[in-house]
Tab-separated table of C-alpha atoms in Angstrom:
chain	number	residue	atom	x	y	z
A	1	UNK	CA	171.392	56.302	-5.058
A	2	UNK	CA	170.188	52.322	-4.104
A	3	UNK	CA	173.082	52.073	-1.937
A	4	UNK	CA	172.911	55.605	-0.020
A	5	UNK	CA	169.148	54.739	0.597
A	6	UNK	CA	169.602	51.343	1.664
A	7	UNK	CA	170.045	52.015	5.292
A	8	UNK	CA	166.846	53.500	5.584
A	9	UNK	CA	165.527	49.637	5.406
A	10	UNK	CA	166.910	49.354	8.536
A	11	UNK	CA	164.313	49.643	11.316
A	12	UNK	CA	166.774	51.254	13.298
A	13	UNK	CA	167.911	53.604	11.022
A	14	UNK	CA	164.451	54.407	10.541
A	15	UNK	CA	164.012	55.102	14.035
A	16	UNK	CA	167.140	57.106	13.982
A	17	UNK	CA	166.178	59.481	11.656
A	18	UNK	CA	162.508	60.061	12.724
A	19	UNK	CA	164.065	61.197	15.909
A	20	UNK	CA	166.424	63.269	14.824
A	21	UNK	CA	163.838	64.676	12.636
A	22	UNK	CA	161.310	65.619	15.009
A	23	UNK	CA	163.400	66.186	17.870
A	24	UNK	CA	164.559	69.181	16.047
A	25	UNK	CA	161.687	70.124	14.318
A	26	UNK	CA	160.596	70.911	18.226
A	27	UNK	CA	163.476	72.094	19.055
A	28	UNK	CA	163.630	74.924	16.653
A	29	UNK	CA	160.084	75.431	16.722
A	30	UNK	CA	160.122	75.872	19.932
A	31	UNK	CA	163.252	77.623	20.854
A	32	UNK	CA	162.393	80.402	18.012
A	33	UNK	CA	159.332	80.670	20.103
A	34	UNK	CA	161.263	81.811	22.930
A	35	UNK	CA	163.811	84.109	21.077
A	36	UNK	CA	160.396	85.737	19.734
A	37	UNK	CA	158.235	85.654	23.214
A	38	UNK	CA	161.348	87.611	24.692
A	39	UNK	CA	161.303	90.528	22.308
A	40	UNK	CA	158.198	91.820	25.001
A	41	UNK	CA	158.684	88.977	27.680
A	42	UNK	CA	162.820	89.655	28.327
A	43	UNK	CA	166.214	87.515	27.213
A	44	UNK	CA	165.253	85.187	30.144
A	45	UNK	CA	162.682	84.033	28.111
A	46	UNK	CA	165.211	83.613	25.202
A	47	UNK	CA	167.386	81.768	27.326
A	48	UNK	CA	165.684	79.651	29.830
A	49	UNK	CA	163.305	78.748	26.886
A	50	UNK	CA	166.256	77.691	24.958
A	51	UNK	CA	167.875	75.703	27.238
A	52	UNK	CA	165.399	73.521	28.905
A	53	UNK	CA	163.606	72.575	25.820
A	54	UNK	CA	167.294	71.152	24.666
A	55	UNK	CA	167.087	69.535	27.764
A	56	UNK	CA	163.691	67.708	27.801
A	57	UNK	CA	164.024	66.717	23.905
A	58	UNK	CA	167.449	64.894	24.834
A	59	UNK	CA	165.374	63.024	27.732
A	60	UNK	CA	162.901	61.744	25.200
A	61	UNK	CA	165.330	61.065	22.035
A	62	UNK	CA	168.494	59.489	23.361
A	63	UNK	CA	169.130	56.017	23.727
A	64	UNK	CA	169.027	52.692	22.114
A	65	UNK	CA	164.794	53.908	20.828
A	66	UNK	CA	166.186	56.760	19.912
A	67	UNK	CA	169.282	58.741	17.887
A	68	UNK	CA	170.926	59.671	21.039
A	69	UNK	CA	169.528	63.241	20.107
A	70	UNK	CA	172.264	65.416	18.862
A	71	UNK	CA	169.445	68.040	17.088
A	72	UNK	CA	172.266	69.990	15.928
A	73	UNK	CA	174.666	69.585	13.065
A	74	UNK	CA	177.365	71.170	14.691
A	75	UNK	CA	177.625	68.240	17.420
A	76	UNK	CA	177.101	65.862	14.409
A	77	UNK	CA	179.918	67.100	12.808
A	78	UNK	CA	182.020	67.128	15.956
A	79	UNK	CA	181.149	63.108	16.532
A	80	UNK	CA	182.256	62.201	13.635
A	81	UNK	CA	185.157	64.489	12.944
A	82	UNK	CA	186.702	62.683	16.243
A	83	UNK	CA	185.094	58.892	14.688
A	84	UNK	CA	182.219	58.554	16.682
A	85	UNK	CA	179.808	58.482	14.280
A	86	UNK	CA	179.741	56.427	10.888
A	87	UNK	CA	179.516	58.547	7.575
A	88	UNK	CA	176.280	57.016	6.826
A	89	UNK	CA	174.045	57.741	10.031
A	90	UNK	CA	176.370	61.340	9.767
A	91	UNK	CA	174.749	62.237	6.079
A	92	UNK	CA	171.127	60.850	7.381
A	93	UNK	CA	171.457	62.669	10.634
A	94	UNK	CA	172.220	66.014	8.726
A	95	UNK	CA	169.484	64.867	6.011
A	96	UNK	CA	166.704	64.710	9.148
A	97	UNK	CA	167.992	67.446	11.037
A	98	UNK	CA	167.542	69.435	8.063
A	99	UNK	CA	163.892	68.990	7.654
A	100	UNK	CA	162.625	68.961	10.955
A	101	UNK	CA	164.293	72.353	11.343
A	102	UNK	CA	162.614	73.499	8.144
A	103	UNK	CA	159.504	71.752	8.897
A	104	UNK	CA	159.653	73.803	12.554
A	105	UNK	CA	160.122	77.403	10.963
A	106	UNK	CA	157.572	76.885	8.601
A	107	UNK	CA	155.405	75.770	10.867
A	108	UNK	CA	156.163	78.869	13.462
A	109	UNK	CA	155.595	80.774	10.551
A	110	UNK	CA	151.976	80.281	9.736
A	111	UNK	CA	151.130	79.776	13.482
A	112	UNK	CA	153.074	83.149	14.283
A	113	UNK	CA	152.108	85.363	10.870
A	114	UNK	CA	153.440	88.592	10.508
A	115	UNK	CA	157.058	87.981	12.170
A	116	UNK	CA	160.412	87.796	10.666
A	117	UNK	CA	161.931	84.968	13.212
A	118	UNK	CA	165.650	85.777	11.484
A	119	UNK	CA	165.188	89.676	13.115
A	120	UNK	CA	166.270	87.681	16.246
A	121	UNK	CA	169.996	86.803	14.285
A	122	UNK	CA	170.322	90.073	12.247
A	123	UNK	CA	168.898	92.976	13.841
A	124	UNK	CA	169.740	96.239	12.834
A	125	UNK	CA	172.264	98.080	13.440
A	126	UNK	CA	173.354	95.100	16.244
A	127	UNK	CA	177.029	93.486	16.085
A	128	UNK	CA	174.950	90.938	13.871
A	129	UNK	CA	174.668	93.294	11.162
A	130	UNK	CA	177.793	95.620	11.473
A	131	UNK	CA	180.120	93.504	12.474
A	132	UNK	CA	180.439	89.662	10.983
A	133	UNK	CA	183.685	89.370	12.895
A	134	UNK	CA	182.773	89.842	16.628
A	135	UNK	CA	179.216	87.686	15.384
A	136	UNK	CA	181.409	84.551	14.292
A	137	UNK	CA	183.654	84.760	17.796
A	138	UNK	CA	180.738	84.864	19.534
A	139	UNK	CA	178.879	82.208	17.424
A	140	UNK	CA	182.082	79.999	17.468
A	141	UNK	CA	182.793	80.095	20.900
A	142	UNK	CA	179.401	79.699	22.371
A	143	UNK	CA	179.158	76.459	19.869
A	144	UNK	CA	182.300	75.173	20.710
A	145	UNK	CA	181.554	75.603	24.337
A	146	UNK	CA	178.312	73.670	23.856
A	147	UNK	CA	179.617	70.819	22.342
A	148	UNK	CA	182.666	70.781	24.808
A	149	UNK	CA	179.823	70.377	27.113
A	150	UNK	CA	177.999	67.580	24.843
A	151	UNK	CA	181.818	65.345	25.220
A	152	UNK	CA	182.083	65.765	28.718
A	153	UNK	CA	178.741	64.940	30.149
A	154	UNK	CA	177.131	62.229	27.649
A	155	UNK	CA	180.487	60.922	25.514
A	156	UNK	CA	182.764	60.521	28.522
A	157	UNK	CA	182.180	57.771	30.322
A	158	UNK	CA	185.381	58.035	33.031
A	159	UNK	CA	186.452	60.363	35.616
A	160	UNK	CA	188.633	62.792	34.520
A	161	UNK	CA	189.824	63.753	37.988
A	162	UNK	CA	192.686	62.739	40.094
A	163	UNK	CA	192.267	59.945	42.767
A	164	UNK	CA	192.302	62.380	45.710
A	165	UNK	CA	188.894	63.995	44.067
A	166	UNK	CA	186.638	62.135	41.917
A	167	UNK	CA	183.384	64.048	40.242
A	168	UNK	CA	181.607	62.465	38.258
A	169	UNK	CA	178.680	63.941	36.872
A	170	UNK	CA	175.703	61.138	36.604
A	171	UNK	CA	174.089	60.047	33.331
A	172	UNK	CA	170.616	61.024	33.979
A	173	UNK	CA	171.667	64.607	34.228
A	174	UNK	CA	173.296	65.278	31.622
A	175	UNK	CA	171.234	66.318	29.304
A	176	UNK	CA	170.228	69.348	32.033
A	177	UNK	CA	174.051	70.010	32.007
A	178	UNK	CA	174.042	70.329	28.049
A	179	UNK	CA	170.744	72.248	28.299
A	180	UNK	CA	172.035	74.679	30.890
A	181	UNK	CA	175.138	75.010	28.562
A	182	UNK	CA	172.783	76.437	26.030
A	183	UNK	CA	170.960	78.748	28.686
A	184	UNK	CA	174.411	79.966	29.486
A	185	UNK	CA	175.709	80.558	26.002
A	186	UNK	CA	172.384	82.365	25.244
A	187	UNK	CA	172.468	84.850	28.605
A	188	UNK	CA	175.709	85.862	27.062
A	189	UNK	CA	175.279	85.845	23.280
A	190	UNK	CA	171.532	86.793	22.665
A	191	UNK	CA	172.004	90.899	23.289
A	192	UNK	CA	175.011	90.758	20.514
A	193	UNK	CA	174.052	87.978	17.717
A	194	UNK	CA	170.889	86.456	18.914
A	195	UNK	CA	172.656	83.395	20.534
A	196	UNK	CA	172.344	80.521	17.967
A	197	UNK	CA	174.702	77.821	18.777
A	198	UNK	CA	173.366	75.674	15.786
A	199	UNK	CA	173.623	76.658	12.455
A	200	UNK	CA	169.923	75.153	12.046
A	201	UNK	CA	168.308	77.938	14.060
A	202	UNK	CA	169.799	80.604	12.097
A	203	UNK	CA	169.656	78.588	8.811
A	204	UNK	CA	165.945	77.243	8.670
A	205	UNK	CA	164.142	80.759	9.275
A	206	UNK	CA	166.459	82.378	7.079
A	207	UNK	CA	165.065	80.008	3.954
A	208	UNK	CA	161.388	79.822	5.099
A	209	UNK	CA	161.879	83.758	5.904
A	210	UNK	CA	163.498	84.260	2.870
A	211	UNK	CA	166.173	86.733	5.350
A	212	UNK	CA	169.678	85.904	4.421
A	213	UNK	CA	171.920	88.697	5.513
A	214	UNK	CA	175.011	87.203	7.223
A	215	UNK	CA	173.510	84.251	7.635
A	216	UNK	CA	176.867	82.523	6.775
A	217	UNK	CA	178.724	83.743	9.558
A	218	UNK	CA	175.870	82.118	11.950
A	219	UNK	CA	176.490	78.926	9.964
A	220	UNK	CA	180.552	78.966	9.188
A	221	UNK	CA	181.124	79.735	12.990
A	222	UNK	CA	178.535	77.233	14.600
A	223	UNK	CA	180.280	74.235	12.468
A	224	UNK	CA	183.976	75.271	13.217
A	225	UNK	CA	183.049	75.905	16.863
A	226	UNK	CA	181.018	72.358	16.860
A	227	UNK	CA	184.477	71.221	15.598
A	228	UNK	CA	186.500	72.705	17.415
A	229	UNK	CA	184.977	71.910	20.925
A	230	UNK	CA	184.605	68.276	20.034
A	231	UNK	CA	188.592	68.397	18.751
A	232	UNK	CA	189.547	70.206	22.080
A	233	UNK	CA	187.715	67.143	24.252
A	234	UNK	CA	188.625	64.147	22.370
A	235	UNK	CA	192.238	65.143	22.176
A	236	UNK	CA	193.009	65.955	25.929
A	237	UNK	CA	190.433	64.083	27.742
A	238	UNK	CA	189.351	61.076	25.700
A	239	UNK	CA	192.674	59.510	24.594
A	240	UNK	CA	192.425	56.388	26.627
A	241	UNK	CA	188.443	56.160	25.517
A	242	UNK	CA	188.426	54.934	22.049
A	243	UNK	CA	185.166	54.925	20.326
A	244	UNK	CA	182.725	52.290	20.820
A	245	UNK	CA	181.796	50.300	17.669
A	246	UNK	CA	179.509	51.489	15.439
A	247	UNK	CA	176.155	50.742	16.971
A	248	UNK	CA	176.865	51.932	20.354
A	249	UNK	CA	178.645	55.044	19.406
A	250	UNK	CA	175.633	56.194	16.810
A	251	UNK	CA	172.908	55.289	19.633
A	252	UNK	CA	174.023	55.155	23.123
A	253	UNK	CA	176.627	57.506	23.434
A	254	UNK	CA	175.234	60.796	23.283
Protein backbone atom coordinates (compact mmCIF):
# COMPACT_ATOMS: atom_id res chain seq x y z
CA UNK A 1 0.00 0.00 0.00
CA UNK A 2 3.31 2.55 0.88
CA UNK A 3 4.53 1.96 -2.48
CA UNK A 4 1.15 2.37 -4.61
CA UNK A 5 0.65 5.68 -2.60
CA UNK A 6 3.98 6.96 -2.94
CA UNK A 7 3.48 8.82 -6.12
CA UNK A 8 0.97 10.89 -4.72
CA UNK A 9 4.14 12.75 -2.93
CA UNK A 10 4.86 13.87 -6.10
CA UNK A 11 3.67 17.44 -6.70
CA UNK A 12 3.00 16.54 -10.06
CA UNK A 13 1.21 13.62 -9.54
CA UNK A 14 -0.75 15.56 -7.24
CA UNK A 15 -1.58 17.95 -9.79
CA UNK A 16 -2.37 15.14 -12.10
CA UNK A 17 -4.91 13.68 -10.26
CA UNK A 18 -6.74 16.84 -8.97
CA UNK A 19 -7.29 17.48 -12.59
CA UNK A 20 -8.40 14.54 -13.66
CA UNK A 21 -10.60 14.59 -10.73
CA UNK A 22 -12.38 17.67 -11.20
CA UNK A 23 -12.21 17.88 -14.78
CA UNK A 24 -14.60 15.07 -14.76
CA UNK A 25 -16.47 15.74 -11.90
CA UNK A 26 -17.62 18.84 -14.38
CA UNK A 27 -17.73 17.00 -17.03
CA UNK A 28 -20.31 14.58 -15.92
CA UNK A 29 -22.02 17.01 -13.92
CA UNK A 30 -22.44 18.95 -16.49
CA UNK A 31 -23.00 16.84 -19.48
CA UNK A 32 -25.89 14.86 -17.41
CA UNK A 33 -27.22 18.33 -17.19
CA UNK A 34 -27.64 18.47 -20.77
CA UNK A 35 -28.89 14.84 -21.42
CA UNK A 36 -31.60 15.97 -18.68
CA UNK A 37 -32.29 19.78 -19.99
CA UNK A 38 -33.06 17.99 -23.45
CA UNK A 39 -35.79 15.70 -22.24
CA UNK A 40 -38.10 19.30 -22.69
CA UNK A 41 -35.28 21.46 -24.40
CA UNK A 42 -34.49 18.75 -27.56
CA UNK A 43 -31.29 16.18 -28.31
CA UNK A 44 -29.46 19.39 -29.44
CA UNK A 45 -29.26 20.22 -26.08
CA UNK A 46 -27.97 16.65 -25.31
CA UNK A 47 -25.50 16.97 -27.84
CA UNK A 48 -24.12 20.37 -28.25
CA UNK A 49 -24.08 20.41 -24.36
CA UNK A 50 -22.05 17.34 -24.45
CA UNK A 51 -19.64 18.20 -26.74
CA UNK A 52 -18.47 21.63 -26.02
CA UNK A 53 -18.18 21.16 -22.37
CA UNK A 54 -15.56 18.17 -23.42
CA UNK A 55 -14.14 20.76 -25.30
CA UNK A 56 -13.60 23.70 -22.86
CA UNK A 57 -12.53 21.20 -19.88
CA UNK A 58 -9.64 19.85 -22.27
CA UNK A 59 -8.63 23.71 -22.80
CA UNK A 60 -8.27 24.18 -19.08
CA UNK A 61 -6.76 20.58 -18.00
CA UNK A 62 -4.20 19.61 -20.59
CA UNK A 63 -0.72 20.33 -20.49
CA UNK A 64 2.37 20.25 -18.47
CA UNK A 65 -0.23 22.11 -15.18
CA UNK A 66 -2.42 19.76 -15.96
CA UNK A 67 -3.18 15.71 -16.74
CA UNK A 68 -3.50 16.32 -20.34
CA UNK A 69 -7.33 15.75 -19.57
CA UNK A 70 -8.41 12.41 -20.76
CA UNK A 71 -11.84 12.57 -18.27
CA UNK A 72 -12.68 9.28 -19.54
CA UNK A 73 -11.44 5.82 -18.73
CA UNK A 74 -12.00 4.53 -21.96
CA UNK A 75 -9.18 6.90 -23.55
CA UNK A 76 -7.11 5.96 -20.42
CA UNK A 77 -7.28 2.58 -21.18
CA UNK A 78 -6.60 3.12 -24.87
CA UNK A 79 -3.14 5.19 -23.89
CA UNK A 80 -1.88 2.77 -22.16
CA UNK A 81 -3.02 -0.36 -23.90
CA UNK A 82 -0.81 1.16 -26.96
CA UNK A 83 2.20 2.32 -23.96
CA UNK A 84 1.50 5.75 -23.65
CA UNK A 85 0.75 5.94 -20.34
CA UNK A 86 2.67 4.34 -17.26
CA UNK A 87 0.63 1.78 -15.07
CA UNK A 88 0.95 4.02 -12.19
CA UNK A 89 -0.53 7.49 -13.43
CA UNK A 90 -3.10 4.69 -15.44
CA UNK A 91 -4.48 3.22 -11.84
CA UNK A 92 -4.44 7.02 -10.32
CA UNK A 93 -6.06 8.40 -13.40
CA UNK A 94 -8.92 5.72 -13.15
CA UNK A 95 -8.77 6.22 -9.16
CA UNK A 96 -9.61 10.28 -9.82
CA UNK A 97 -11.74 9.84 -12.65
CA UNK A 98 -13.74 7.70 -10.55
CA UNK A 99 -14.59 10.16 -7.91
CA UNK A 100 -15.03 13.21 -9.65
CA UNK A 101 -17.63 11.36 -11.71
CA UNK A 102 -19.27 10.18 -8.50
CA UNK A 103 -18.72 13.35 -6.80
CA UNK A 104 -20.61 15.06 -10.12
CA UNK A 105 -23.82 12.73 -9.99
CA UNK A 106 -24.20 13.15 -6.52
CA UNK A 107 -23.92 16.47 -6.69
CA UNK A 108 -26.58 16.77 -9.81
CA UNK A 109 -28.55 14.78 -7.66
CA UNK A 110 -29.34 16.96 -4.73
CA UNK A 111 -29.19 20.13 -6.96
CA UNK A 112 -31.68 18.35 -9.49
CA UNK A 113 -34.07 16.23 -6.79
CA UNK A 114 -36.63 14.18 -8.04
CA UNK A 115 -34.81 12.84 -11.37
CA UNK A 116 -33.46 9.53 -12.23
CA UNK A 117 -30.30 10.86 -14.47
CA UNK A 118 -29.75 6.87 -15.60
CA UNK A 119 -33.58 7.20 -17.42
CA UNK A 120 -31.35 9.00 -20.02
CA UNK A 121 -29.22 5.31 -20.60
CA UNK A 122 -32.16 2.87 -19.97
CA UNK A 123 -35.38 4.14 -20.96
CA UNK A 124 -38.14 2.01 -21.42
CA UNK A 125 -39.00 0.11 -23.83
CA UNK A 126 -35.84 1.95 -25.97
CA UNK A 127 -33.05 -0.34 -27.73
CA UNK A 128 -31.37 0.39 -24.22
CA UNK A 129 -33.66 -1.79 -22.50
CA UNK A 130 -34.75 -4.45 -25.15
CA UNK A 131 -31.97 -4.89 -26.87
CA UNK A 132 -28.24 -5.05 -25.08
CA UNK A 133 -26.85 -6.04 -28.45
CA UNK A 134 -27.64 -3.10 -30.84
CA UNK A 135 -26.85 -0.79 -27.25
CA UNK A 136 -23.14 -2.22 -27.06
CA UNK A 137 -22.58 -1.61 -31.15
CA UNK A 138 -23.70 1.57 -30.72
CA UNK A 139 -21.84 2.24 -27.39
CA UNK A 140 -18.66 0.58 -28.89
CA UNK A 141 -18.53 2.27 -31.96
CA UNK A 142 -19.34 5.75 -30.93
CA UNK A 143 -16.37 5.18 -28.16
CA UNK A 144 -14.08 3.83 -30.43
CA UNK A 145 -14.77 6.59 -32.84
CA UNK A 146 -14.08 9.11 -30.07
CA UNK A 147 -10.94 7.97 -29.08
CA UNK A 148 -9.86 7.40 -32.81
CA UNK A 149 -10.49 11.03 -32.75
CA UNK A 150 -8.49 11.61 -29.29
CA UNK A 151 -5.07 9.74 -31.41
CA UNK A 152 -5.39 11.70 -34.33
CA UNK A 153 -5.79 15.23 -33.21
CA UNK A 154 -3.79 15.49 -29.72
CA UNK A 155 -1.38 12.07 -29.85
CA UNK A 156 -0.24 12.50 -33.44
CA UNK A 157 2.13 14.82 -33.85
CA UNK A 158 2.97 14.22 -37.92
CA UNK A 159 1.14 14.51 -41.06
CA UNK A 160 -0.37 11.59 -42.09
CA UNK A 161 -0.88 12.73 -45.67
CA UNK A 162 1.05 12.32 -48.79
CA UNK A 163 3.51 15.11 -49.96
CA UNK A 164 1.22 16.33 -52.76
CA UNK A 165 -1.47 17.26 -49.79
CA UNK A 166 -0.50 17.98 -46.36
CA UNK A 167 -3.41 18.70 -43.53
CA UNK A 168 -2.53 19.11 -40.58
CA UNK A 169 -4.92 19.90 -38.07
CA UNK A 170 -3.33 22.60 -35.44
CA UNK A 171 -2.84 21.93 -31.72
CA UNK A 172 -4.97 24.56 -30.31
CA UNK A 173 -7.97 23.01 -31.93
CA UNK A 174 -8.01 19.98 -31.09
CA UNK A 175 -9.69 19.67 -28.29
CA UNK A 176 -12.90 21.33 -30.43
CA UNK A 177 -12.19 18.41 -32.88
CA UNK A 178 -12.46 15.77 -29.93
CA UNK A 179 -15.41 17.77 -28.53
CA UNK A 180 -17.26 17.87 -31.83
CA UNK A 181 -16.47 14.06 -32.02
CA UNK A 182 -18.61 13.72 -28.97
CA UNK A 183 -21.43 16.11 -30.39
CA UNK A 184 -21.38 13.84 -33.37
CA UNK A 185 -21.46 10.50 -31.64
CA UNK A 186 -24.30 11.90 -29.43
CA UNK A 187 -26.63 13.34 -32.59
CA UNK A 188 -26.44 9.76 -33.61
CA UNK A 189 -26.55 7.62 -30.47
CA UNK A 190 -28.73 9.64 -27.92
CA UNK A 191 -32.42 8.60 -29.59
CA UNK A 192 -31.23 4.70 -29.28
CA UNK A 193 -28.93 4.32 -25.95
CA UNK A 194 -28.61 7.76 -24.60
CA UNK A 195 -25.14 8.37 -26.24
CA UNK A 196 -22.54 7.71 -23.46
CA UNK A 197 -19.19 7.28 -24.92
CA UNK A 198 -17.62 6.87 -21.35
CA UNK A 199 -18.43 4.27 -19.19
CA UNK A 200 -18.31 7.05 -16.29
CA UNK A 201 -21.49 8.75 -17.45
CA UNK A 202 -23.46 5.70 -17.45
CA UNK A 203 -21.60 4.22 -14.42
CA UNK A 204 -21.62 7.13 -11.75
CA UNK A 205 -25.55 7.86 -11.89
CA UNK A 206 -26.25 4.35 -11.99
CA UNK A 207 -24.49 3.96 -8.23
CA UNK A 208 -25.60 7.38 -6.83
CA UNK A 209 -29.13 6.49 -8.60
CA UNK A 210 -29.01 3.23 -7.39
CA UNK A 211 -30.42 2.26 -11.45
CA UNK A 212 -28.42 -0.61 -12.70
CA UNK A 213 -30.26 -2.26 -15.51
CA UNK A 214 -27.80 -2.95 -18.37
CA UNK A 215 -25.56 -0.82 -17.12
CA UNK A 216 -22.76 -3.30 -18.12
CA UNK A 217 -23.28 -3.15 -21.64
CA UNK A 218 -22.77 0.87 -21.37
CA UNK A 219 -19.54 0.00 -19.53
CA UNK A 220 -18.16 -3.41 -21.42
CA UNK A 221 -18.71 -1.56 -24.84
CA UNK A 222 -17.28 2.00 -23.94
CA UNK A 223 -13.85 0.18 -22.72
CA UNK A 224 -13.54 -2.25 -25.77
CA UNK A 225 -14.48 0.61 -28.12
CA UNK A 226 -11.86 3.01 -26.10
CA UNK A 227 -9.58 0.03 -26.99
CA UNK A 228 -10.28 -0.64 -29.94
CA UNK A 229 -10.09 2.94 -31.51
CA UNK A 230 -6.81 3.60 -29.80
CA UNK A 231 -5.53 -0.10 -31.28
CA UNK A 232 -6.91 0.89 -34.80
CA UNK A 233 -4.69 4.42 -34.66
CA UNK A 234 -1.56 3.36 -33.12
CA UNK A 235 -1.23 0.39 -35.39
CA UNK A 236 -1.75 2.06 -38.90
CA UNK A 237 -0.90 5.57 -38.30
CA UNK A 238 1.55 5.83 -35.43
CA UNK A 239 4.19 3.17 -36.26
CA UNK A 240 7.01 5.50 -36.97
CA UNK A 241 5.85 7.68 -33.65
CA UNK A 242 7.02 5.78 -30.73
CA UNK A 243 5.90 6.99 -27.43
CA UNK A 244 7.52 9.76 -25.74
CA UNK A 245 9.09 8.92 -22.33
CA UNK A 246 7.19 8.78 -19.50
CA UNK A 247 6.71 12.37 -18.46
CA UNK A 248 5.82 13.73 -21.74
CA UNK A 249 3.53 11.01 -22.78
CA UNK A 250 1.42 11.17 -19.22
CA UNK A 251 1.30 15.18 -19.52
CA UNK A 252 1.79 16.68 -22.82
CA UNK A 253 0.49 14.39 -25.16
CA UNK A 254 -3.08 14.40 -24.93
Amino acid sequence: MAGFLEPLQEKRMQKHCVAEALGTFLYIYMSEASAVNSDTQGMVTNALGNGFTLAVLIYCFSGENGSGAKLNPAVSTGLRLTGRLDGTTYMWELISQTVGAILGAICLRITIPGVDVTHQFVAMGGVSSGHPLSTFIWEFIMTAFVVYVVFATQVDKQTRHGSDLKITLPAPFAPLAVGLAVACGAFASVPYTGGAMNPLRALAPALVFWNWKNIWVYVLATMLGGVAGAVVYENIFLEHQPPEDEGEANEASV
